[in-house]
Amino acid sequence: MQTQQWPVFQLVSCLLILSQLVYFSYADVGTAAQYSPPYLPTACYGDDQTQFPSSNLFAAAGDGIWDNGASCGRQYLVRCISASQPGTCVEDQTIQVKIVDYAPTAQSPPSTQSTTIVLSETAFGGITNIAVKFINIEFQQV
């Protein structure tokens, strides 16, 4: 009697190939606005100028990620995924930002209230092609 190993082998092979084609995302989806100078003082570090990364890729946390100030200093990967205007997002561009402030108390008001994260002008410009009030983002803490 011959065994049925070949169909099992084909099934395992197909599953292995399919698993390589499926993209799994461990990121969250939210919204981002931008804010402009003045950035000081911040809720995280007050008037300390050294809080800002030299790249100027920093952000203020919205209520959803603020975590009673525990988000201060956290780093997030942020990618624009869509906006109200086609062509807004820079394709396949991800930036890494440092949380330095709390959006509702930021010195400078954000372009849109109640977003997940408010990006510095440099950070927002790094993932957008067009000036808009807010964008939809994919973000992940690193």
PDB file of C-alpha atoms in Angstrom:
ATOM      1  CA  MET A   1       0.000   0.000   0.000  1.00  0.00           C
ATOM      2  CA  GLN A   2       1.375   3.378  -1.036  1.00  0.00           C
ATOM      3  CA  THR A   3       1.274   6.313   1.398  1.00  0.00           C
ATOM      4  CA  GLN A   4      -0.301   9.696   0.646  1.00  0.00           C
ATOM      5  CA  GLN A   5       2.782  11.822   1.421  1.00  0.00           C
ATOM      6  CA  TRP A   6       2.905  13.777  -1.816  1.00  0.00           C
ATOM      7  CA  PRO A   7      -0.409  15.712  -1.273  1.00  0.00           C
ATOM      8  CA  VAL A   8       0.725  16.628   2.260  1.00  0.00           C
ATOM      9  CA  PHE A   9       4.052  17.855   0.891  1.00  0.00           C
ATOM     10  CA  GLN A  10       2.241  19.979  -1.705  1.00  0.00           C
ATOM     11  CA  LEU A  11      -0.059  21.443   0.944  1.00  0.00           C
ATOM     12  CA  VAL A  12       2.841  22.360   3.227  1.00  0.00           C
ATOM     13  CA  SER A  13       4.733  23.872   0.294  1.00  0.00           C
ATOM     14  CA  CYS A  14       1.734  25.977  -0.721  1.00  0.00           C
ATOM     15  CA  LEU A  15       1.201  27.194   2.844  1.00  0.00           C
ATOM     16  CA  LEU A  16       4.861  28.138   3.119  1.00  0.00           C
ATOM     17  CA  ILE A  17       4.714  30.131  -0.125  1.00  0.00           C
ATOM     18  CA  LEU A  18       1.482  31.857   0.909  1.00  0.00           C
ATOM     19  CA  SER A  19       2.920  32.802   4.288  1.00  0.00           C
ATOM     20  CA  GLN A  20       5.715  34.665   2.485  1.00  0.00           C
ATOM     21  CA  LEU A  21       3.216  36.606   0.374  1.00  0.00           C
ATOM     22  CA  VAL A  22       1.000  37.773   3.235  1.00  0.00           C
ATOM     23  CA  TYR A  23       2.095  41.013   4.919  1.00  0.00           C
ATOM     24  CA  PHE A  24       1.530  41.165   8.654  1.00  0.00           C
ATOM     25  CA  SER A  25       1.523  44.606  10.245  1.00  0.00           C
ATOM     26  CA  TYR A  26       2.132  45.105  13.924  1.00  0.00           C
ATOM     27  CA  ALA A  27       1.426  48.834  13.730  1.00  0.00           C
ATOM     28  CA  ASP A  28      -1.585  50.851  14.819  1.00  0.00           C
ATOM     29  CA  VAL A  29      -3.569  53.243  12.654  1.00  0.00           C
ATOM     30  CA  GLY A  30      -4.344  56.817  13.687  1.00  0.00           C
ATOM     31  CA  THR A  31      -4.217  60.431  12.590  1.00  0.00           C
ATOM     32  CA  ALA A  32      -1.483  63.046  12.636  1.00  0.00           C
ATOM     33  CA  ALA A  33      -1.476  66.833  12.517  1.00  0.00           C
ATOM     34  CA  GLN A  34       1.471  69.217  12.566  1.00  0.00           C
ATOM     35  CA  TYR A  35       2.562  72.082  14.752  1.00  0.00           C
ATOM     36  CA  SER A  36       4.994  74.949  14.310  1.00  0.00           C
ATOM     37  CA  PRO A  37       7.437  76.821  16.559  1.00  0.00           C
ATOM     38  CA  PRO A  38       7.570  77.887  19.279  1.00  0.00           C
ATOM     39  CA  TYR A  39       7.951  74.375  20.669  1.00  0.00           C
ATOM     40  CA  LEU A  40       9.145  75.367  24.163  1.00  0.00           C
ATOM     41  CA  PRO A  41       8.296  74.784  26.919  1.00  0.00           C
ATOM     42  CA  THR A  42       7.159  71.157  26.544  1.00  0.00           C
ATOM     43  CA  ALA A  43       5.185  68.985  28.951  1.00  0.00           C
ATOM     44  CA  CYS A  44       7.990  66.407  28.987  1.00  0.00           C
ATOM     45  CA  TYR A  45      11.185  68.402  29.408  1.00  0.00           C
ATOM     46  CA  GLY A  46      10.233  72.042  30.003  1.00  0.00           C
ATOM     47  CA  ASP A  47      12.691  74.520  28.465  1.00  0.00           C
ATOM     48  CA  ASP A  48      15.528  72.035  27.895  1.00  0.00           C
ATOM     49  CA  GLN A  49      16.778  72.566  24.311  1.00  0.00           C
ATOM     50  CA  THR A  50      18.576  69.199  24.286  1.00  0.00           C
ATOM     51  CA  GLN A  51      15.248  67.314  24.224  1.00  0.00           C
ATOM     52  CA  PHE A  52      14.954  67.800  20.472  1.00  0.00           C
ATOM     53  CA  PRO A  53      16.702  65.302  18.174  1.00  0.00           C
ATOM     54  CA  SER A  54      19.179  66.942  15.777  1.00  0.00           C
ATOM     55  CA  SER A  55      17.018  65.691  12.896  1.00  0.00           C
ATOM     56  CA  ASN A  56      14.048  67.742  14.228  1.00  0.00           C
ATOM     57  CA  LEU A  57      11.913  64.610  13.939  1.00  0.00           C
ATOM     58  CA  PHE A  58       9.841  64.940  17.101  1.00  0.00           C
ATOM     59  CA  ALA A  59       6.187  64.986  18.100  1.00  0.00           C
ATOM     60  CA  ALA A  60       3.579  65.734  20.727  1.00  0.00           C
ATOM     61  CA  ALA A  61       1.475  62.806  21.934  1.00  0.00           C
ATOM     62  CA  GLY A  62      -2.296  62.913  21.674  1.00  0.00           C
ATOM     63  CA  ASP A  63      -4.534  61.546  24.434  1.00  0.00           C
ATOM     64  CA  GLY A  64      -4.492  58.031  22.958  1.00  0.00           C
ATOM     65  CA  ILE A  65      -0.739  57.532  23.433  1.00  0.00           C
ATOM     66  CA  TRP A  66       0.078  60.076  26.182  1.00  0.00           C
ATOM     67  CA  ASP A  67      -0.176  57.475  28.987  1.00  0.00           C
ATOM     68  CA  ASN A  68      -0.016  60.075  31.818  1.00  0.00           C
ATOM     69  CA  GLY A  69       3.365  61.285  30.582  1.00  0.00           C
ATOM     70  CA  ALA A  70       4.927  57.830  30.269  1.00  0.00           C
ATOM     71  CA  SER A  71       5.177  58.428  26.514  1.00  0.00           C
ATOM     72  CA  CYS A  72       7.833  61.134  27.019  1.00  0.00           C
ATOM     73  CA  GLY A  73      10.973  60.027  25.217  1.00  0.00           C
ATOM     74  CA  ARG A  74       9.298  57.138  23.424  1.00  0.00           C
ATOM     75  CA  GLN A  75      10.180  56.656  19.782  1.00  0.00           C
ATOM     76  CA  TYR A  76       7.610  55.892  17.088  1.00  0.00           C
ATOM     77  CA  LEU A  77       7.875  54.860  13.467  1.00  0.00           C
ATOM     78  CA  VAL A  78       5.297  56.871  11.517  1.00  0.00           C
ATOM     79  CA  ARG A  79       4.118  56.423   7.933  1.00  0.00           C
ATOM     80  CA  CYS A  80       1.484  58.403   6.024  1.00  0.00           C
ATOM     81  CA  ILE A  81      -1.095  56.004   4.584  1.00  0.00           C
ATOM     82  CA  SER A  82      -3.775  58.370   3.224  1.00  0.00           C
ATOM     83  CA  ALA A  83      -5.203  61.867   3.262  1.00  0.00           C
ATOM     84  CA  SER A  84      -8.182  63.796   1.948  1.00  0.00           C
ATOM     85  CA  GLN A  85      -6.167  64.907  -1.080  1.00  0.00           C
ATOM     86  CA  PRO A  86      -4.683  62.280  -3.430  1.00  0.00           C
ATOM     87  CA  GLY A  87      -0.900  62.350  -3.715  1.00  0.00           C
ATOM     88  CA  THR A  88      -0.383  63.746  -0.227  1.00  0.00           C
ATOM     89  CA  CYS A  89       1.627  60.839   1.187  1.00  0.00           C
ATOM     90  CA  VAL A  90       5.253  60.223   0.261  1.00  0.00           C
ATOM     91  CA  GLU A  91       5.143  56.597  -0.906  1.00  0.00           C
ATOM     92  CA  ASP A  92       7.019  54.069   1.248  1.00  0.00           C
ATOM     93  CA  GLN A  93       8.473  56.789   3.515  1.00  0.00           C
ATOM     94  CA  THR A  94       8.694  56.043   7.248  1.00  0.00           C
ATOM     95  CA  ILE A  95      10.155  58.416   9.827  1.00  0.00           C
ATOM     96  CA  GLN A  96      11.135  57.879  13.452  1.00  0.00           C
ATOM     97  CA  VAL A  97       9.998  60.549  15.915  1.00  0.00           C
ATOM     98  CA  LYS A  98      10.611  61.171  19.598  1.00  0.00           C
ATOM     99  CA  ILE A  99       7.741  62.230  21.871  1.00  0.00           C
ATOM    100  CA  VAL A 100       8.656  65.503  23.615  1.00  0.00           C
ATOM    101  CA  ASP A 101       5.267  67.043  24.450  1.00  0.00           C
ATOM    102  CA  TYR A 102       1.571  66.546  25.165  1.00  0.00           C
ATOM    103  CA  ALA A 103      -0.546  67.801  22.240  1.00  0.00           C
ATOM    104  CA  PRO A 104      -3.444  69.374  24.222  1.00  0.00           C
ATOM    105  CA  THR A 105      -1.015  71.569  26.199  1.00  0.00           C
ATOM    106  CA  ALA A 106       1.570  72.262  23.464  1.00  0.00           C
ATOM    107  CA  GLN A 107       2.813  75.844  23.212  1.00  0.00           C
ATOM    108  CA  SER A 108       1.795  76.005  19.542  1.00  0.00           C
ATOM    109  CA  PRO A 109      -1.674  74.768  18.514  1.00  0.00           C
ATOM    110  CA  PRO A 110      -1.816  71.799  16.120  1.00  0.00           C
ATOM    111  CA  SER A 111      -3.255  72.123  12.618  1.00  0.00           C
ATOM    112  CA  THR A 112      -6.103  69.817  13.743  1.00  0.00           C
ATOM    113  CA  GLN A 113      -7.261  68.976  17.266  1.00  0.00           C
ATOM    114  CA  SER A 114      -7.681  65.489  18.782  1.00  0.00           C
ATOM    115  CA  THR A 115      -5.251  63.573  16.591  1.00  0.00           C
ATOM    116  CA  THR A 116      -3.209  60.574  17.715  1.00  0.00           C
ATOM    117  CA  ILE A 117       0.071  62.447  17.304  1.00  0.00           C
ATOM    118  CA  VAL A 118       1.149  65.967  16.363  1.00  0.00           C
ATOM    119  CA  LEU A 119       4.346  66.066  14.307  1.00  0.00           C
ATOM    120  CA  SER A 120       6.928  68.834  14.084  1.00  0.00           C
ATOM    121  CA  GLU A 121       6.961  70.721  10.778  1.00  0.00           C
ATOM    122  CA  THR A 122      10.068  68.778   9.706  1.00  0.00           C
ATOM    123  CA  ALA A 123       8.531  65.400  10.598  1.00  0.00           C
ATOM    124  CA  PHE A 124       5.208  66.150   8.897  1.00  0.00           C
ATOM    125  CA  GLY A 125       6.998  67.410   5.779  1.00  0.00           C
ATOM    126  CA  GLY A 126       9.097  64.256   5.685  1.00  0.00           C
ATOM    127  CA  ILE A 127       6.093  62.034   4.964  1.00  0.00           C
ATOM    128  CA  THR A 128       3.843  64.408   2.991  1.00  0.00           C
ATOM    129  CA  ASN A 129       4.072  66.065  -0.429  1.00  0.00           C
ATOM    130  CA  ILE A 130       1.211  68.531  -0.018  1.00  0.00           C
ATOM    131  CA  ALA A 131       0.188  70.882   2.817  1.00  0.00           C
ATOM    132  CA  VAL A 132      -2.913  69.433   4.497  1.00  0.00           C
ATOM    133  CA  LYS A 133      -4.380  69.817   8.004  1.00  0.00           C
ATOM    134  CA  PHE A 134      -4.090  66.142   8.946  1.00  0.00           C
ATOM    135  CA  ILE A 135      -3.218  62.721   7.568  1.00  0.00           C
ATOM    136  CA  ASN A 136      -4.012  59.111   8.342  1.00  0.00           C
ATOM    137  CA  ILE A 137      -0.978  57.267   9.641  1.00  0.00           C
ATOM    138  CA  GLU A 138       0.356  53.900  10.564  1.00  0.00           C
ATOM    139  CA  PHE A 139       2.533  54.101  13.687  1.00  0.00           C
ATOM    140  CA  GLN A 140       4.485  51.706  15.864  1.00  0.00           C
ATOM    141  CA  GLN A 141       6.481  52.196  19.029  1.00  0.00           C
ATOM    142  CA  VAL A 142      10.116  51.121  18.701  1.00  0.00           C
TER     143      VAL A 142
END
